[in-house]
PDB file of N, CA and C in Angstrom:
ATOM      1  N   MET A 296     -25.236  -7.487  13.676  1.00 54.00           N
ATOM      2  CA  MET A 296     -24.353  -6.304  13.873  1.00 54.00           C
ATOM      3  C   MET A 296     -25.284  -5.341  13.372  1.00 54.00           C
ATOM      4  N   SER A 297     -25.199  -4.291  14.339  1.00 59.00           N
ATOM      5  CA  SER A 297     -25.903  -3.067  14.083  1.00 59.00           C
ATOM      6  C   SER A 297     -24.823  -1.813  14.172  1.00 59.00           C
ATOM      7  N   SER A 298     -25.089  -0.904  13.164  1.00 75.00           N
ATOM      8  CA  SER A 298     -24.064   0.117  13.081  1.00 75.00           C
ATOM      9  C   SER A 298     -24.967   1.426  12.826  1.00 75.00           C
ATOM     10  N   ASP A 299     -24.776   2.552  13.465  1.00 90.00           N
ATOM     11  CA  ASP A 299     -25.359   3.670  13.141  1.00 90.00           C
ATOM     12  C   ASP A 299     -24.522   4.718  12.331  1.00 90.00           C
ATOM     13  N   LEU A 300     -24.660   5.027  11.086  1.00 94.00           N
ATOM     14  CA  LEU A 300     -23.948   5.671  10.259  1.00 94.00           C
ATOM     15  C   LEU A 300     -24.812   6.910   9.751  1.00 94.00           C
ATOM     16  N   SER A 301     -24.161   7.870   9.397  1.00 95.00           N
ATOM     17  CA  SER A 301     -24.812   9.210   9.010  1.00 95.00           C
ATOM     18  C   SER A 301     -25.740   9.019   7.860  1.00 95.00           C
ATOM     19  N   PRO A 302     -26.776   9.818   7.934  1.00 96.00           N
ATOM     20  CA  PRO A 302     -27.659   9.830   6.638  1.00 96.00           C
ATOM     21  C   PRO A 302     -26.774   9.651   5.202  1.00 96.00           C
ATOM     22  N   ASP A 303     -25.930  10.702   5.420  1.00 97.00           N
ATOM     23  CA  ASP A 303     -24.998  10.807   4.060  1.00 97.00           C
ATOM     24  C   ASP A 303     -24.322   9.440   3.900  1.00 97.00           C
ATOM     25  N   THR A 304     -23.732   8.876   4.419  1.00 96.00           N
ATOM     26  CA  THR A 304     -23.045   7.719   4.714  1.00 96.00           C
ATOM     27  C   THR A 304     -24.108   6.567   4.130  1.00 96.00           C
ATOM     28  N   GLU A 305     -25.055   6.520   4.777  1.00 96.00           N
ATOM     29  CA  GLU A 305     -26.200   5.324   4.291  1.00 96.00           C
ATOM     30  C   GLU A 305     -26.702   5.667   2.959  1.00 96.00           C
ATOM     31  N   SER A 306     -26.796   7.047   2.449  1.00 97.00           N
ATOM     32  CA  SER A 306     -27.423   7.293   1.204  1.00 97.00           C
ATOM     33  C   SER A 306     -26.256   6.717   0.171  1.00 97.00           C
ATOM     34  N   PHE A 307     -24.706   7.179   0.488  1.00 97.00           N
ATOM     35  CA  PHE A 307     -23.727   6.764  -0.479  1.00 97.00           C
ATOM     36  C   PHE A 307     -23.757   5.173  -0.487  1.00 97.00           C
ATOM     37  N   ILE A 308     -23.831   4.484   0.529  1.00 97.00           N
ATOM     38  CA  ILE A 308     -23.683   3.066   0.574  1.00 97.00           C
ATOM     39  C   ILE A 308     -24.939   2.540  -0.502  1.00 97.00           C
ATOM     40  N   GLN A 309     -26.160   3.063  -0.300  1.00 97.00           N
ATOM     41  CA  GLN A 309     -27.219   2.442  -0.982  1.00 97.00           C
ATOM     42  C   GLN A 309     -26.754   3.105  -2.591  1.00 97.00           C
ATOM     43  N   GLN A 310     -26.479   3.953  -2.985  1.00 98.00           N
ATOM     44  CA  GLN A 310     -26.040   4.319  -4.271  1.00 98.00           C
ATOM     45  C   GLN A 310     -24.922   3.415  -4.772  1.00 98.00           C
ATOM     46  N   GLU A 311     -23.860   3.114  -4.108  1.00 98.00           N
ATOM     47  CA  GLU A 311     -23.091   2.189  -4.504  1.00 98.00           C
ATOM     48  C   GLU A 311     -23.546   0.744  -4.922  1.00 98.00           C
ATOM     49  N   ILE A 312     -24.364   0.463  -3.871  1.00 98.00           N
ATOM     50  CA  ILE A 312     -25.338  -0.846  -4.092  1.00 98.00           C
ATOM     51  C   ILE A 312     -26.090  -0.840  -5.404  1.00 98.00           C
ATOM     52  N   ALA A 313     -27.000   0.259  -5.744  1.00 98.00           N
ATOM     53  CA  ALA A 313     -27.659   0.363  -6.681  1.00 98.00           C
ATOM     54  C   ALA A 313     -26.611   0.319  -8.181  1.00 98.00           C
ATOM     55  N   LEU A 314     -25.571   0.849  -7.812  1.00 98.00           N
ATOM     56  CA  LEU A 314     -24.750   0.946  -9.035  1.00 98.00           C
ATOM     57  C   LEU A 314     -24.073  -0.333  -9.383  1.00 98.00           C
ATOM     58  N   GLY A 315     -24.192  -1.267  -8.462  1.00 97.00           N
ATOM     59  CA  GLY A 315     -23.496  -2.574  -8.598  1.00 97.00           C
ATOM     60  C   GLY A 315     -22.120  -2.819  -7.951  1.00 97.00           C
ATOM     61  N   ALA A 316     -21.641  -1.656  -7.254  1.00 97.00           N
ATOM     62  CA  ALA A 316     -20.230  -1.569  -6.640  1.00 97.00           C
ATOM     63  C   ALA A 316     -20.224  -2.861  -5.572  1.00 97.00           C
ATOM     64  N   PHE A 317     -21.344  -2.875  -5.005  1.00 98.00           N
ATOM     65  CA  PHE A 317     -21.554  -3.997  -3.813  1.00 98.00           C
ATOM     66  C   PHE A 317     -22.676  -4.574  -3.784  1.00 98.00           C
ATOM     67  N   GLN A 318     -22.949  -5.775  -3.483  1.00 98.00           N
ATOM     68  CA  GLN A 318     -23.980  -6.535  -3.305  1.00 98.00           C
ATOM     69  C   GLN A 318     -25.002  -6.388  -1.947  1.00 98.00           C
ATOM     70  N   SER A 319     -24.230  -5.686  -0.901  1.00 97.00           N
ATOM     71  CA  SER A 319     -24.782  -5.350   0.241  1.00 97.00           C
ATOM     72  C   SER A 319     -24.125  -4.484   1.238  1.00 97.00           C
ATOM     73  N   ARG A 320     -25.065  -3.950   2.126  1.00 96.00           N
ATOM     74  CA  ARG A 320     -24.290  -2.928   2.996  1.00 96.00           C
ATOM     75  C   ARG A 320     -23.161  -3.364   3.472  1.00 96.00           C
ATOM     76  N   GLU A 321     -23.144  -4.589   4.106  1.00 96.00           N
ATOM     77  CA  GLU A 321     -22.113  -5.202   4.773  1.00 96.00           C
ATOM     78  C   GLU A 321     -21.078  -5.332   3.869  1.00 96.00           C
ATOM     79  N   ASP A 322     -21.148  -5.487   2.707  1.00 98.00           N
ATOM     80  CA  ASP A 322     -19.839  -5.612   1.644  1.00 98.00           C
ATOM     81  C   ASP A 322     -19.573  -4.238   1.466  1.00 98.00           C
ATOM     82  N   ALA A 323     -20.208  -3.215   1.435  1.00 97.00           N
ATOM     83  CA  ALA A 323     -19.647  -1.875   1.539  1.00 97.00           C
ATOM     84  C   ALA A 323     -18.932  -1.680   2.677  1.00 97.00           C
ATOM     85  N   ILE A 324     -19.428  -1.910   3.769  1.00 97.00           N
ATOM     86  CA  ILE A 324     -18.721  -1.397   5.072  1.00 97.00           C
ATOM     87  C   ILE A 324     -17.357  -2.423   5.151  1.00 97.00           C
ATOM     88  N   GLU A 325     -17.257  -3.623   4.842  1.00 97.00           N
ATOM     89  CA  GLU A 325     -16.314  -4.525   4.778  1.00 97.00           C
ATOM     90  C   GLU A 325     -15.067  -4.075   3.942  1.00 97.00           C
ATOM     91  N   ALA A 326     -15.480  -3.280   2.818  1.00 98.00           N
ATOM     92  CA  ALA A 326     -14.608  -2.932   1.884  1.00 98.00           C
ATOM     93  C   ALA A 326     -13.945  -1.501   2.498  1.00 98.00           C
ATOM     94  N   GLY A 327     -14.826  -0.680   3.186  1.00 97.00           N
ATOM     95  CA  GLY A 327     -14.370   0.725   3.849  1.00 97.00           C
ATOM     96  C   GLY A 327     -13.179   0.088   4.752  1.00 97.00           C
ATOM     97  N   ILE A 328     -13.574  -0.793   5.494  1.00 97.00           N
ATOM     98  CA  ILE A 328     -12.731  -1.502   6.659  1.00 97.00           C
ATOM     99  C   ILE A 328     -11.444  -1.839   6.094  1.00 97.00           C
ATOM    100  N   ALA A 329     -11.454  -2.317   4.985  1.00 98.00           N
ATOM    101  CA  ALA A 329     -10.164  -2.942   4.359  1.00 98.00           C
ATOM    102  C   ALA A 329      -9.284  -1.901   3.970  1.00 98.00           C
ATOM    103  N   LEU A 330     -10.079  -0.783   3.365  1.00 98.00           N
ATOM    104  CA  LEU A 330      -9.238   0.442   3.039  1.00 98.00           C
ATOM    105  C   LEU A 330      -8.613   1.186   4.167  1.00 98.00           C
ATOM    106  N   LEU A 331      -9.409   1.139   5.470  1.00 98.00           N
ATOM    107  CA  LEU A 331      -8.622   1.767   6.649  1.00 98.00           C
ATOM    108  C   LEU A 331      -7.670   0.937   6.930  1.00 98.00           C
ATOM    109  N   LYS A 332      -7.555  -0.398   6.898  1.00 98.00           N
ATOM    110  CA  LYS A 332      -6.440  -1.091   7.393  1.00 98.00           C
ATOM    111  C   LYS A 332      -5.293  -0.869   6.334  1.00 98.00           C
ATOM    112  N   SER A 333      -5.555  -1.001   5.108  1.00 98.00           N
ATOM    113  CA  SER A 333      -4.392  -0.576   3.997  1.00 98.00           C
ATOM    114  C   SER A 333      -3.927   0.741   4.346  1.00 98.00           C
ATOM    115  N   ARG A 334      -4.633   1.738   4.741  1.00 98.00           N
ATOM    116  CA  ARG A 334      -4.201   3.074   5.089  1.00 98.00           C
ATOM    117  C   ARG A 334      -3.312   2.824   6.287  1.00 98.00           C
ATOM    118  N   ARG A 335      -3.684   2.287   7.379  1.00 98.00           N
ATOM    119  CA  ARG A 335      -2.865   2.144   8.332  1.00 98.00           C
ATOM    120  C   ARG A 335      -1.595   1.637   8.216  1.00 98.00           C
ATOM    121  N   ASP A 336      -1.640   0.362   7.444  1.00 98.00           N
ATOM    122  CA  ASP A 336      -0.397  -0.407   7.055  1.00 98.00           C
ATOM    123  C   ASP A 336       0.717   0.599   6.097  1.00 98.00           C
ATOM    124  N   LEU A 337      -0.144   1.274   5.427  1.00 98.00           N
ATOM    125  CA  LEU A 337       0.825   2.414   4.662  1.00 98.00           C
ATOM    126  C   LEU A 337       1.591   3.306   5.481  1.00 98.00           C
ATOM    127  N   MET A 338       0.661   4.024   6.307  1.00 98.00           N
ATOM    128  CA  MET A 338       1.152   4.775   7.388  1.00 98.00           C
ATOM    129  C   MET A 338       2.225   4.277   8.230  1.00 98.00           C
ATOM    130  N   ASN A 339       2.019   2.922   8.335  1.00 98.00           N
ATOM    131  CA  ASN A 339       3.229   2.352   9.399  1.00 98.00           C
ATOM    132  C   ASN A 339       4.552   2.346   8.651  1.00 98.00           C
ATOM    133  N   ARG A 340       4.360   1.919   7.392  1.00 98.00           N
ATOM    134  CA  ARG A 340       5.459   1.823   6.376  1.00 98.00           C
ATOM    135  C   ARG A 340       6.084   3.005   6.265  1.00 98.00           C
ATOM    136  N   LEU A 341       5.409   4.026   6.097  1.00 98.00           N
ATOM    137  CA  LEU A 341       5.918   5.501   5.733  1.00 98.00           C
ATOM    138  C   LEU A 341       6.611   5.873   7.128  1.00 98.00           C
ATOM    139  N   ALA A 342       6.034   5.712   8.129  1.00 98.00           N
ATOM    140  CA  ALA A 342       6.829   6.061   9.556  1.00 98.00           C
ATOM    141  C   ALA A 342       8.220   5.417   9.566  1.00 98.00           C
ATOM    142  N   GLU A 343       8.068   3.809   9.488  1.00 98.00           N
ATOM    143  CA  GLU A 343       9.407   3.217   9.263  1.00 98.00           C
ATOM    144  C   GLU A 343      10.535   3.830   8.562  1.00 98.00           C
ATOM    145  N   SER A 344      10.014   4.189   7.286  1.00 96.00           N
ATOM    146  CA  SER A 344      10.881   4.527   6.240  1.00 96.00           C
ATOM    147  C   SER A 344      11.427   5.894   6.593  1.00 96.00           C
ATOM    148  N   ARG A 345      10.652   6.942   7.486  1.00 97.00           N
ATOM    149  CA  ARG A 345      11.093   8.109   7.915  1.00 97.00           C
ATOM    150  C   ARG A 345      12.205   7.914   9.049  1.00 97.00           C
ATOM    151  N   ARG A 346      11.896   6.699   9.831  1.00 97.00           N
ATOM    152  CA  ARG A 346      12.756   6.360  10.939  1.00 97.00           C
ATOM    153  C   ARG A 346      14.127   5.995  10.295  1.00 97.00           C
ATOM    154  N   GLN A 347      14.307   5.360   9.090  1.00 97.00           N
ATOM    155  CA  GLN A 347      15.225   4.749   8.552  1.00 97.00           C
ATOM    156  C   GLN A 347      16.013   6.028   8.242  1.00 97.00           C
ATOM    157  N   LEU A 348      15.524   7.069   7.383  1.00 96.00           N
ATOM    158  CA  LEU A 348      16.065   8.190   6.812  1.00 96.00           C
ATOM    159  C   LEU A 348      16.473   8.967   7.851  1.00 96.00           C
ATOM    160  N   ASP A 349      15.898   9.052   9.046  1.00 97.00           N
ATOM    161  CA  ASP A 349      16.397   9.972  10.261  1.00 97.00           C
ATOM    162  C   ASP A 349      17.766   9.245  10.728  1.00 97.00           C
ATOM    163  N   GLU A 350      17.661   7.947  10.657  1.00 97.00           N
ATOM    164  CA  GLU A 350      18.798   7.452  11.276  1.00 97.00           C
ATOM    165  C   GLU A 350      19.918   6.997  10.467  1.00 97.00           C
ATOM    166  N   GLY A 351      19.904   7.467   9.099  1.00 95.00           N
ATOM    167  CA  GLY A 351      20.796   7.286   8.121  1.00 95.00           C
ATOM    168  C   GLY A 351      21.029   5.919   7.531  1.00 95.00           C
ATOM    169  N   GLU A 352      19.698   5.166   7.732  1.00 95.00           N
ATOM    170  CA  GLU A 352      19.860   3.731   7.011  1.00 95.00           C
ATOM    171  C   GLU A 352      19.160   3.673   5.678  1.00 95.00           C
ATOM    172  N   TYR A 353      20.230   4.355   4.864  1.00 90.00           N
ATOM    173  CA  TYR A 353      19.789   4.234   3.443  1.00 90.00           C
ATOM    174  C   TYR A 353      21.272   4.195   2.502  1.00 90.00           C
ATOM    175  N   PHE A 354      20.920   3.889   1.167  1.00 88.00           N
ATOM    176  CA  PHE A 354      22.128   4.118   0.261  1.00 88.00           C
ATOM    177  C   PHE A 354      21.961   5.276  -0.633  1.00 88.00           C
ATOM    178  N   GLU A 355      22.813   6.117  -0.956  1.00 91.00           N
ATOM    179  CA  GLU A 355      22.736   6.968  -2.002  1.00 91.00           C
ATOM    180  C   GLU A 355      23.565   6.460  -3.309  1.00 91.00           C
ATOM    181  N   TYR A 356      22.695   6.479  -4.472  1.00 90.00           N
ATOM    182  CA  TYR A 356      23.317   6.183  -5.713  1.00 90.00           C
ATOM    183  C   TYR A 356      23.432   7.251  -6.921  1.00 90.00           C
ATOM    184  N   ASP A 357      24.507   7.054  -7.523  1.00 95.00           N
ATOM    185  CA  ASP A 357      24.445   8.120  -8.691  1.00 95.00           C
ATOM    186  C   ASP A 357      23.771   7.133  -9.999  1.00 95.00           C
ATOM    187  N   ASP A 358      24.106   7.860 -11.010  1.00 95.00           N
ATOM    188  CA  ASP A 358      23.472   7.166 -12.179  1.00 95.00           C
ATOM    189  C   ASP A 358      24.320   5.976 -12.617  1.00 95.00           C
ATOM    190  N   GLU A 359      25.458   5.784 -12.375  1.00 95.00           N
ATOM    191  CA  GLU A 359      26.035   4.797 -12.885  1.00 95.00           C
ATOM    192  C   GLU A 359      26.017   3.560 -11.935  1.00 95.00           C
ATOM    193  N   GLY A 360      25.575   4.108 -10.389  1.00 94.00           N
ATOM    194  CA  GLY A 360      25.420   2.876  -9.292  1.00 94.00           C
ATOM    195  C   GLY A 360      24.145   2.563  -9.417  1.00 94.00           C
ATOM    196  N   LEU A 361      23.128   3.392  -9.915  1.00 95.00           N
ATOM    197  CA  LEU A 361      21.820   2.748 -10.320  1.00 95.00           C
ATOM    198  C   LEU A 361      21.493   1.715 -11.404  1.00 95.00           C
ATOM    199  N   ARG A 362      22.512   2.117 -12.389  1.00 96.00           N
ATOM    200  CA  ARG A 362      22.676   1.390 -13.538  1.00 96.00           C
ATOM    201  C   ARG A 362      23.405  -0.121 -13.322  1.00 96.00           C
ATOM    202  N   GLN A 363      24.480   0.016 -12.503  1.00 95.00           N
ATOM    203  CA  GLN A 363      24.938  -1.272 -11.870  1.00 95.00           C
ATOM    204  C   GLN A 363      24.062  -1.964 -10.736  1.00 95.00           C
ATOM    205  N   LEU A 364      23.140  -1.343 -10.108  1.00 95.00           N
ATOM    206  CA  LEU A 364      22.150  -2.114  -9.106  1.00 95.00           C
ATOM    207  C   LEU A 364      21.135  -2.617 -10.089  1.00 95.00           C
ATOM    208  N   PHE A 365      20.694  -1.995 -10.920  1.00 96.00           N
ATOM    209  CA  PHE A 365      19.586  -2.624 -12.054  1.00 96.00           C
ATOM    210  C   PHE A 365      20.158  -4.008 -12.862  1.00 96.00           C
ATOM    211  N   ASP A 366      21.354  -4.026 -13.183  1.00 96.00           N
ATOM    212  CA  ASP A 366      21.966  -4.909 -13.725  1.00 96.00           C
ATOM    213  C   ASP A 366      22.076  -6.115 -13.022  1.00 96.00           C
ATOM    214  N   GLU A 367      22.441  -5.748 -11.819  1.00 96.00           N
ATOM    215  CA  GLU A 367      22.373  -6.909 -10.872  1.00 96.00           C
ATOM    216  C   GLU A 367      21.274  -7.695 -10.433  1.00 96.00           C
ATOM    217  N   LEU A 368      20.340  -6.726 -10.333  1.00 96.00           N
ATOM    218  CA  LEU A 368      18.935  -7.459 -10.071  1.00 96.00           C
ATOM    219  C   LEU A 368      18.402  -8.183 -11.099  1.00 96.00           C
ATOM    220  N   ILE A 369      18.658  -7.693 -12.508  1.00 96.00           N
ATOM    221  CA  ILE A 369      18.135  -8.295 -13.751  1.00 96.00           C
ATOM    222  C   ILE A 369      18.944  -9.547 -13.979  1.00 96.00           C
ATOM    223  N   ALA A 370      20.266  -9.588 -13.463  1.00 95.00           N
ATOM    224  CA  ALA A 370      20.770 -10.760 -13.552  1.00 95.00           C
ATOM    225  C   ALA A 370      20.629 -11.991 -12.252  1.00 95.00           C
ATOM    226  N   ARG A 371      19.975 -11.212 -11.154  1.00 95.00           N
ATOM    227  CA  ARG A 371      19.761 -12.279 -10.336  1.00 95.00           C
ATOM    228  C   ARG A 371      18.409 -12.920 -10.797  1.00 95.00           C
ATOM    229  N   ALA A 372      17.479 -12.044 -11.188  1.00 95.00           N
ATOM    230  CA  ALA A 372      16.037 -12.697 -11.523  1.00 95.00           C
ATOM    231  C   ALA A 372      16.345 -13.372 -12.759  1.00 95.00           C
ATOM    232  N   GLU A 373      17.169 -13.351 -13.658  1.00 94.00           N
ATOM    233  CA  GLU A 373      17.280 -14.257 -14.611  1.00 94.00           C
ATOM    234  C   GLU A 373      17.921 -15.701 -14.415  1.00 94.00           C
ATOM    235  N   ASN A 374      18.879 -15.300 -13.345  1.00 92.00           N
ATOM    236  CA  ASN A 374      19.369 -16.615 -12.703  1.00 92.00           C
ATOM    237  C   ASN A 374      18.242 -17.570 -12.091  1.00 92.00           C
ATOM    238  N   ARG A 375      17.202 -16.845 -11.316  1.00 91.00           N
ATOM    239  CA  ARG A 375      16.377 -17.822 -10.942  1.00 91.00           C
ATOM    240  C   ARG A 375      15.305 -18.248 -11.630  1.00 91.00           C
ATOM    241  N   SER A 376      15.148 -17.508 -12.764  1.00 88.00           N
ATOM    242  CA  SER A 376      14.070 -17.998 -13.731  1.00 88.00           C
ATOM    243  C   SER A 376      14.715 -19.232 -14.532  1.00 88.00           C
ATOM    244  N   SER A 377      15.959 -19.155 -14.489  1.00 86.00           N
ATOM    245  CA  SER A 377      16.617 -20.368 -15.366  1.00 86.00           C
ATOM    246  C   SER A 377      16.833 -21.366 -14.527  1.00 86.00           C
ATOM    247  N   GLN A 378      16.514 -21.573 -13.250  1.00 81.00           N
ATOM    248  CA  GLN A 378      16.767 -22.604 -12.397  1.00 81.00           C
ATOM    249  C   GLN A 378      15.516 -23.544 -12.422  1.00 81.00           C
TER     250      GLN A 378
END
């Protein structure tokens, strides 16, 4: 596989390899691609969250409602762990 990267990027990759962050150029590039994929997934989740807000698909809680929700979640978690 061949890829033409800017001299600054190549230099950065070599510095990261020298520091021990990566064992090879390919490892550094794979890590960069993994970050891009994670960013894309996050952007997709944010877009879906925005859509849900825009369409009113959410719940509003006051302090008491949040306490009750947390208590219910804790009870469910405790119930699962005791099974």
